[in-house]
JSON list of C-alpha atoms in Angstrom, two decimals:
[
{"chain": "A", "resi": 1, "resn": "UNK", "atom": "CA", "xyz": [96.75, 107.26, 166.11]},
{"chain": "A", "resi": 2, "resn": "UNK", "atom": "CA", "xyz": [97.91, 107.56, 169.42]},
{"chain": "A", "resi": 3, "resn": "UNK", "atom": "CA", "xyz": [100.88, 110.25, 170.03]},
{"chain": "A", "resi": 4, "resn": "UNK", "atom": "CA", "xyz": [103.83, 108.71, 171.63]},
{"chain": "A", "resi": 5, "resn": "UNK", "atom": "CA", "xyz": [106.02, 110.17, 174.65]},
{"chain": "A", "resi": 6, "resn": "UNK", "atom": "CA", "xyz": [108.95, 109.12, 176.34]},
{"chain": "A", "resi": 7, "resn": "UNK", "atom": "CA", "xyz": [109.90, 109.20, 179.97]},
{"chain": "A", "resi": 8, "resn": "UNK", "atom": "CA", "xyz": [112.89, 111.40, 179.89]},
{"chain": "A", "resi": 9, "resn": "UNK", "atom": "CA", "xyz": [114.50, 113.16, 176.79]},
{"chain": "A", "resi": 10, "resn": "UNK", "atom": "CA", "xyz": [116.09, 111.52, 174.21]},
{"chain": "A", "resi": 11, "resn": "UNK", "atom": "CA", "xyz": [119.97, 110.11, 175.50]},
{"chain": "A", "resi": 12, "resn": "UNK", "atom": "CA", "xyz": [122.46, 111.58, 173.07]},
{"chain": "A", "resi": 13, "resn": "UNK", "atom": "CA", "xyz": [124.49, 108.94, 171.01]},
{"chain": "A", "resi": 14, "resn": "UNK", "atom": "CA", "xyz": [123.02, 105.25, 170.21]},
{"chain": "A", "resi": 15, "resn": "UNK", "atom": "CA", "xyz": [123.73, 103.28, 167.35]},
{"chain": "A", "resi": 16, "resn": "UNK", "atom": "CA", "xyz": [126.69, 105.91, 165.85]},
{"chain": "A", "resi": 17, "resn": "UNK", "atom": "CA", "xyz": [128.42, 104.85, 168.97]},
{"chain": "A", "resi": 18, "resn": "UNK", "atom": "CA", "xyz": [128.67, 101.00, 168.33]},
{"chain": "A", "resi": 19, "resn": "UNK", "atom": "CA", "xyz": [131.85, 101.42, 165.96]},
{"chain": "A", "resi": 20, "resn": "UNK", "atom": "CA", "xyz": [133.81, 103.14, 169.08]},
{"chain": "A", "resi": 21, "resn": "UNK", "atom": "CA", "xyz": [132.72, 100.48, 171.30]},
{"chain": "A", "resi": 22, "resn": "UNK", "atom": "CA", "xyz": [135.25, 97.35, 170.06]},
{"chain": "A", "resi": 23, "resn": "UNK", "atom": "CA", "xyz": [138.46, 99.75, 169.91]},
{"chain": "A", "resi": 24, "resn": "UNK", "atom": "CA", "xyz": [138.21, 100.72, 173.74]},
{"chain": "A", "resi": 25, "resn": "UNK", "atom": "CA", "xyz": [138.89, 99.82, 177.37]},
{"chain": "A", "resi": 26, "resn": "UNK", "atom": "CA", "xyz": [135.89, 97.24, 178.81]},
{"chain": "A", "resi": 27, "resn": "UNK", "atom": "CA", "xyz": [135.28, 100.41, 181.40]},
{"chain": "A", "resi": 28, "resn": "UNK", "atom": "CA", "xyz": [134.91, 102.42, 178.48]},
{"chain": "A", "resi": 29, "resn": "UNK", "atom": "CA", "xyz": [133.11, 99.96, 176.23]},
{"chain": "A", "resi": 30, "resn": "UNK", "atom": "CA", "xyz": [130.30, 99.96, 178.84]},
{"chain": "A", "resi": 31, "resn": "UNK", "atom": "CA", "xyz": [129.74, 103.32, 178.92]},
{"chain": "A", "resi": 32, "resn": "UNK", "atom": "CA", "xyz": [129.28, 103.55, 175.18]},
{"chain": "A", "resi": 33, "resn": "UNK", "atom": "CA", "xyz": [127.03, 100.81, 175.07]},
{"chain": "A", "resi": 34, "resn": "UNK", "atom": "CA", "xyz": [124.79, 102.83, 177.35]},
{"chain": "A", "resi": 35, "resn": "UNK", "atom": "CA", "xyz": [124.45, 105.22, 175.23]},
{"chain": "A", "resi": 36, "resn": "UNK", "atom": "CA", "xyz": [122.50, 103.15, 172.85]},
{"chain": "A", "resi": 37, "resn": "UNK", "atom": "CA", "xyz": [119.97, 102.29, 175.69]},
{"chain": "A", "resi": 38, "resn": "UNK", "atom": "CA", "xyz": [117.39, 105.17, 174.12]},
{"chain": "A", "resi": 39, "resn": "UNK", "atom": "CA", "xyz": [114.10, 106.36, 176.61]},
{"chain": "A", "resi": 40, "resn": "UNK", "atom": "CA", "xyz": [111.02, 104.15, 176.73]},
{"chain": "A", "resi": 41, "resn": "UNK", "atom": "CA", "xyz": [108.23, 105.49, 175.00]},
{"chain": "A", "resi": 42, "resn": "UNK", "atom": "CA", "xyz": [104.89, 105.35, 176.70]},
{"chain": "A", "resi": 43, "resn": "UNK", "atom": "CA", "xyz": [101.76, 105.21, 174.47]},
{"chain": "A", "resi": 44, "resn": "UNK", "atom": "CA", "xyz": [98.42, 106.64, 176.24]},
{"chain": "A", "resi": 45, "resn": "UNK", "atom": "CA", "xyz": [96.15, 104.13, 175.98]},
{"chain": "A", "resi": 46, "resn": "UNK", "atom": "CA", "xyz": [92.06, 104.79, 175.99]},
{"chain": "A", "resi": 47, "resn": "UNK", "atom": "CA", "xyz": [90.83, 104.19, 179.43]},
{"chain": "A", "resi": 48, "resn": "UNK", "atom": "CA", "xyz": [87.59, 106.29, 180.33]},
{"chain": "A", "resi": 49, "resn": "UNK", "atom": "CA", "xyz": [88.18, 108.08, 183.44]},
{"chain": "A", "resi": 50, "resn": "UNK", "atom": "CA", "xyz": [91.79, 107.30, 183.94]},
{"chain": "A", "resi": 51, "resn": "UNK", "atom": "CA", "xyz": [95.31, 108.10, 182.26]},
{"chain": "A", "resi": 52, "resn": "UNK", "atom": "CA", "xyz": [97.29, 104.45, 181.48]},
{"chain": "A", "resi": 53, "resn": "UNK", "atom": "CA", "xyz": [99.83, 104.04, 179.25]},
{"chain": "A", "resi": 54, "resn": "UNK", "atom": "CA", "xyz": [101.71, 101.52, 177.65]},
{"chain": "A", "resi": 55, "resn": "UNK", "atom": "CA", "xyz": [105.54, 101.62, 177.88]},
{"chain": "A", "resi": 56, "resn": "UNK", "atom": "CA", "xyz": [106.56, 100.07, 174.37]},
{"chain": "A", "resi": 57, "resn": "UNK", "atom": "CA", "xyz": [109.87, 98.13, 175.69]},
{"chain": "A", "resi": 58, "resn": "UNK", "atom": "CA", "xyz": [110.34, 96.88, 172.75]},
{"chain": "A", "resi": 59, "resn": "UNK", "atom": "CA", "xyz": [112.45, 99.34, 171.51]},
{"chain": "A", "resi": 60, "resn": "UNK", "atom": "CA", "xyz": [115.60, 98.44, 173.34]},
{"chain": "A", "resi": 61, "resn": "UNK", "atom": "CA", "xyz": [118.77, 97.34, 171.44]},
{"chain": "A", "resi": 62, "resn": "UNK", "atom": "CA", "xyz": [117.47, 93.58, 171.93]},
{"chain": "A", "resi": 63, "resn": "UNK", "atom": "CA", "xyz": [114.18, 94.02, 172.24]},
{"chain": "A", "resi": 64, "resn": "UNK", "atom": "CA", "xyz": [112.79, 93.76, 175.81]},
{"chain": "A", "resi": 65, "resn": "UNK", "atom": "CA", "xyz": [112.51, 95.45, 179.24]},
{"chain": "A", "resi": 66, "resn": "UNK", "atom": "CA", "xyz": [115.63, 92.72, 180.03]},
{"chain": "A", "resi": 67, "resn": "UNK", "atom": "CA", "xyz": [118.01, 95.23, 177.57]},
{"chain": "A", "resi": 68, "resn": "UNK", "atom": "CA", "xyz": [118.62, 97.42, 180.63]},
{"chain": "A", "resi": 69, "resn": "UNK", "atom": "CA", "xyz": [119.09, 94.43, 183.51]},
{"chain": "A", "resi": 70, "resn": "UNK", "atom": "CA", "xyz": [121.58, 92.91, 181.51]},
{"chain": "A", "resi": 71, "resn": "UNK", "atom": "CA", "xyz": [123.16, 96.07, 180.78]},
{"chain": "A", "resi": 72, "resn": "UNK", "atom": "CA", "xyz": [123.64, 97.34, 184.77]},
{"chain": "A", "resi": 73, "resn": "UNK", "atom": "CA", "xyz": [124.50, 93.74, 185.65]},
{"chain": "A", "resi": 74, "resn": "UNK", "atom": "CA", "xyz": [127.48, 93.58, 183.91]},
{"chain": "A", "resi": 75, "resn": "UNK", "atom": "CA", "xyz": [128.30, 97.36, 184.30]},
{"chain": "A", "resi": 76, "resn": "UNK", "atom": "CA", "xyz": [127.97, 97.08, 188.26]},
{"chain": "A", "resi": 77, "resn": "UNK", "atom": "CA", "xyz": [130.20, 93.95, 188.05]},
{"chain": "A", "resi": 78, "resn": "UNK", "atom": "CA", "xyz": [133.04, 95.53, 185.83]},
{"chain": "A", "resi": 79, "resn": "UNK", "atom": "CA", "xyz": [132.77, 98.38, 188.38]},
{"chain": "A", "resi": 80, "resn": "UNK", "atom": "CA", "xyz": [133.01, 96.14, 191.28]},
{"chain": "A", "resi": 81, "resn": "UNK", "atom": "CA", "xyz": [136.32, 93.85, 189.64]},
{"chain": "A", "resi": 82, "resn": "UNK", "atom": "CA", "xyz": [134.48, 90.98, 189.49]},
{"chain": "A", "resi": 83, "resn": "UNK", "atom": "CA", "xyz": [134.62, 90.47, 185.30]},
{"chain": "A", "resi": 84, "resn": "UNK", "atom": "CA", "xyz": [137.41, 91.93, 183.39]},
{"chain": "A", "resi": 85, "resn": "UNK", "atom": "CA", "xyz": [138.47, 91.81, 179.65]},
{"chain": "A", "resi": 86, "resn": "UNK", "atom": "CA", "xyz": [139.19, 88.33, 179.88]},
{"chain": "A", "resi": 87, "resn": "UNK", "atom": "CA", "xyz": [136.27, 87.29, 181.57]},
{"chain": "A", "resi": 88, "resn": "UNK", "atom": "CA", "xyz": [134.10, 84.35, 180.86]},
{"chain": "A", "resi": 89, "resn": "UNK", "atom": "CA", "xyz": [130.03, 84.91, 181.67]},
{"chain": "A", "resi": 90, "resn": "UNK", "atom": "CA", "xyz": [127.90, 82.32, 182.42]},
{"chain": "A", "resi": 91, "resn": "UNK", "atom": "CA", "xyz": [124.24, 82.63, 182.91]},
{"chain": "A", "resi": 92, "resn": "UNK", "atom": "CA", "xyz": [121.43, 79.98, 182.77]},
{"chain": "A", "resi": 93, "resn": "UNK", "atom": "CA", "xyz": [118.84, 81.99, 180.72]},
{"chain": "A", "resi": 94, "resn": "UNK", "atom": "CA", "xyz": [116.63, 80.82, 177.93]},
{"chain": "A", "resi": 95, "resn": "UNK", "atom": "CA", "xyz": [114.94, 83.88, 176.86]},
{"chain": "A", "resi": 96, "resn": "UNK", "atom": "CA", "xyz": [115.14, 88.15, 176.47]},
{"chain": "A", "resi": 97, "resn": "UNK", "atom": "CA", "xyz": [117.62, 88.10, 179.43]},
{"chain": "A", "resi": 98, "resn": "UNK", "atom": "CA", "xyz": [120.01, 85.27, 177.74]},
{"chain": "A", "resi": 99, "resn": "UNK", "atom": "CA", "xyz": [119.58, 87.52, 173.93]},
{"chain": "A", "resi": 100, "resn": "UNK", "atom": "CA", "xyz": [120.38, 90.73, 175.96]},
{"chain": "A", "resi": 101, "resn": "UNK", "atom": "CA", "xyz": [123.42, 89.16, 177.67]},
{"chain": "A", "resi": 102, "resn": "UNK", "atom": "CA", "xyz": [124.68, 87.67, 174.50]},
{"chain": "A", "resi": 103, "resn": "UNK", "atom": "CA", "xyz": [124.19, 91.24, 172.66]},
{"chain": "A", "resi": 104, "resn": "UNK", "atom": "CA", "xyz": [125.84, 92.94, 175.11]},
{"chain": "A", "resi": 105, "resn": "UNK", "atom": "CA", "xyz": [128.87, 90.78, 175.93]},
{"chain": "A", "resi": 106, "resn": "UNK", "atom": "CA", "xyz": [130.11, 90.18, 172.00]},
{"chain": "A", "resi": 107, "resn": "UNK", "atom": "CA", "xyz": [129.62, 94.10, 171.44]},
{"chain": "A", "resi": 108, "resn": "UNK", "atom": "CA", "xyz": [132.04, 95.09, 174.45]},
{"chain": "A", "resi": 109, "resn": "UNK", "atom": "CA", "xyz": [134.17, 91.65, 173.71]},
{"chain": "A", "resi": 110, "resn": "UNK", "atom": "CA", "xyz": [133.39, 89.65, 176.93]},
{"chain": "A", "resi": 111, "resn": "UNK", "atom": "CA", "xyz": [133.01, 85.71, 176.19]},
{"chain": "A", "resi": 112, "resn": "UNK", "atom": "CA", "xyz": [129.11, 84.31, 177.23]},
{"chain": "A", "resi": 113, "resn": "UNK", "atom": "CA", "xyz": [127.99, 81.06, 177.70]},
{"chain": "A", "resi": 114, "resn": "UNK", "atom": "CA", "xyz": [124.61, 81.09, 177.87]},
{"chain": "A", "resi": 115, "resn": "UNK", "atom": "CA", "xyz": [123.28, 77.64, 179.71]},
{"chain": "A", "resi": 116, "resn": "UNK", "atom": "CA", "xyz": [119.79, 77.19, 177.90]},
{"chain": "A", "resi": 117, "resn": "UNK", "atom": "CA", "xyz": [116.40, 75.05, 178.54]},
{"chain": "A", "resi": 118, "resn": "UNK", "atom": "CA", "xyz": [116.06, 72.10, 176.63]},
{"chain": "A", "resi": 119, "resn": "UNK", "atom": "CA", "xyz": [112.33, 73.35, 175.83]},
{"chain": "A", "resi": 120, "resn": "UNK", "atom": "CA", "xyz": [114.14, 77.21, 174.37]},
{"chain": "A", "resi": 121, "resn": "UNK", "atom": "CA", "xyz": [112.21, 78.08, 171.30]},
{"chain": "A", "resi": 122, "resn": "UNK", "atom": "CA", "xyz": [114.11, 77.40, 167.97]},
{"chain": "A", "resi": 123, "resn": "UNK", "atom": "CA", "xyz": [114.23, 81.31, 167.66]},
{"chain": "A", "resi": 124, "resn": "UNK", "atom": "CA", "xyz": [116.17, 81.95, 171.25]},
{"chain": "A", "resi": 125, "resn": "UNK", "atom": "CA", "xyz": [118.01, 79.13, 170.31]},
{"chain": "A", "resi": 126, "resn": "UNK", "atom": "CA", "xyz": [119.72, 80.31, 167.20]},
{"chain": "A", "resi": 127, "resn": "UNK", "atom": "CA", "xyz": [120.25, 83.63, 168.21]},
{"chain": "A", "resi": 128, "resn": "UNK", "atom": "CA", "xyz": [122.42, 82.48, 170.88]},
{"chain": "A", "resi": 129, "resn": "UNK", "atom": "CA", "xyz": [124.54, 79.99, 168.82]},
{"chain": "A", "resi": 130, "resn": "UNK", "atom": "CA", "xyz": [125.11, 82.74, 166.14]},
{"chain": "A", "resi": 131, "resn": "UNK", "atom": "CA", "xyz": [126.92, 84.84, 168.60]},
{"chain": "A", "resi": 132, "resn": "UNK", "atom": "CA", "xyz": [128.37, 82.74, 171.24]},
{"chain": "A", "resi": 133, "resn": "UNK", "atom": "CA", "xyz": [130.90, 80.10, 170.59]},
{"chain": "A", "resi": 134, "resn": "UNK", "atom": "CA", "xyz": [129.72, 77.74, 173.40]},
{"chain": "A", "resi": 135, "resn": "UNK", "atom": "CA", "xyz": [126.06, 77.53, 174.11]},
{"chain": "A", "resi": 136, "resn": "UNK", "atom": "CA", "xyz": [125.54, 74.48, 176.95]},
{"chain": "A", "resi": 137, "resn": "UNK", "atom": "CA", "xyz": [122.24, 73.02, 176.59]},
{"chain": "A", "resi": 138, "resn": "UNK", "atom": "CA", "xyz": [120.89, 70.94, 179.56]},
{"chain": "A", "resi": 139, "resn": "UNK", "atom": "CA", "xyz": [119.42, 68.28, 178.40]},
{"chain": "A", "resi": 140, "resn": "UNK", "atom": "CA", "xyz": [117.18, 66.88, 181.67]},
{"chain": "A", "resi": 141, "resn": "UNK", "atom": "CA", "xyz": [114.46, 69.36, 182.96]},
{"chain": "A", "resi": 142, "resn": "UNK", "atom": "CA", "xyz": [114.38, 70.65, 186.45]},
{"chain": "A", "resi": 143, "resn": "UNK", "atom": "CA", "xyz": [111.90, 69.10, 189.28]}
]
């Protein structure tokens, strides 16, 4: 069994912190969601004359390396005034980055509309509907 290491020590908080995140300023409610973004463990990996690893991303609150984007995207915007409380997001994702977004934004009580493929997979799909009101699904594919 391979031993597994992280990148940088473990970030104090993480899922004990979700409770404090709907009863606080957006500013706030950010910061507290950070804390659930936990290190990336790297697995060594048996390569003959060579150290690789595999960093296991899965283990981010949604599931995928596109946890963290989606997290600094809308931190950097809140920071820069460009959403607010009463903000509305709109992104045209189909996948990780459209799950992360629509984690992220009903935990720290922004609205999302995530603009989906018409070829999403059922999974992606129902994920998204569960926790945003208004999911817009284009219906023609692109050229």
């Amino acid at each position: 069994m391979n031993q597994v290491i992280t990148d940088y020590e473990l970030a104090k908080g993480g899922g004990e912190h979700l409770d404090q995140i709907q009863a606080s300023g957006l500013a706030t409610r950010l910061e507290l969601l950070r804390n659930t973004l936990r290190p990336t463990p790297h697995v060594p990996l048996a390569m003959k004359g060579m150290n690789l690893f595999a960093k296991l991303e899965y283990v981010n609150p949604v599931g995928s390396i596109k946890d963290r984007a989606a997290y600094w995207i809308l931190k950097r915007a809140a920071e820069r005034g460009e959403i607010c409380e009463e903000s509305t997001v709109i992104e045209s994702s189909s996948g990780n980055f459209a799950a992360a977004l629509a984690a992220f934004t009903h935990l720290v009580g922004l609205r999302f509309i995530p603009v989906i493929d018409p070829n999403i997979s059922g999974t992606y799909e129902s994920f998204l509907r569960r926790l945003c009101p208004t999911v817009v699904k284009v219906e023609e594919r692109d050229d």
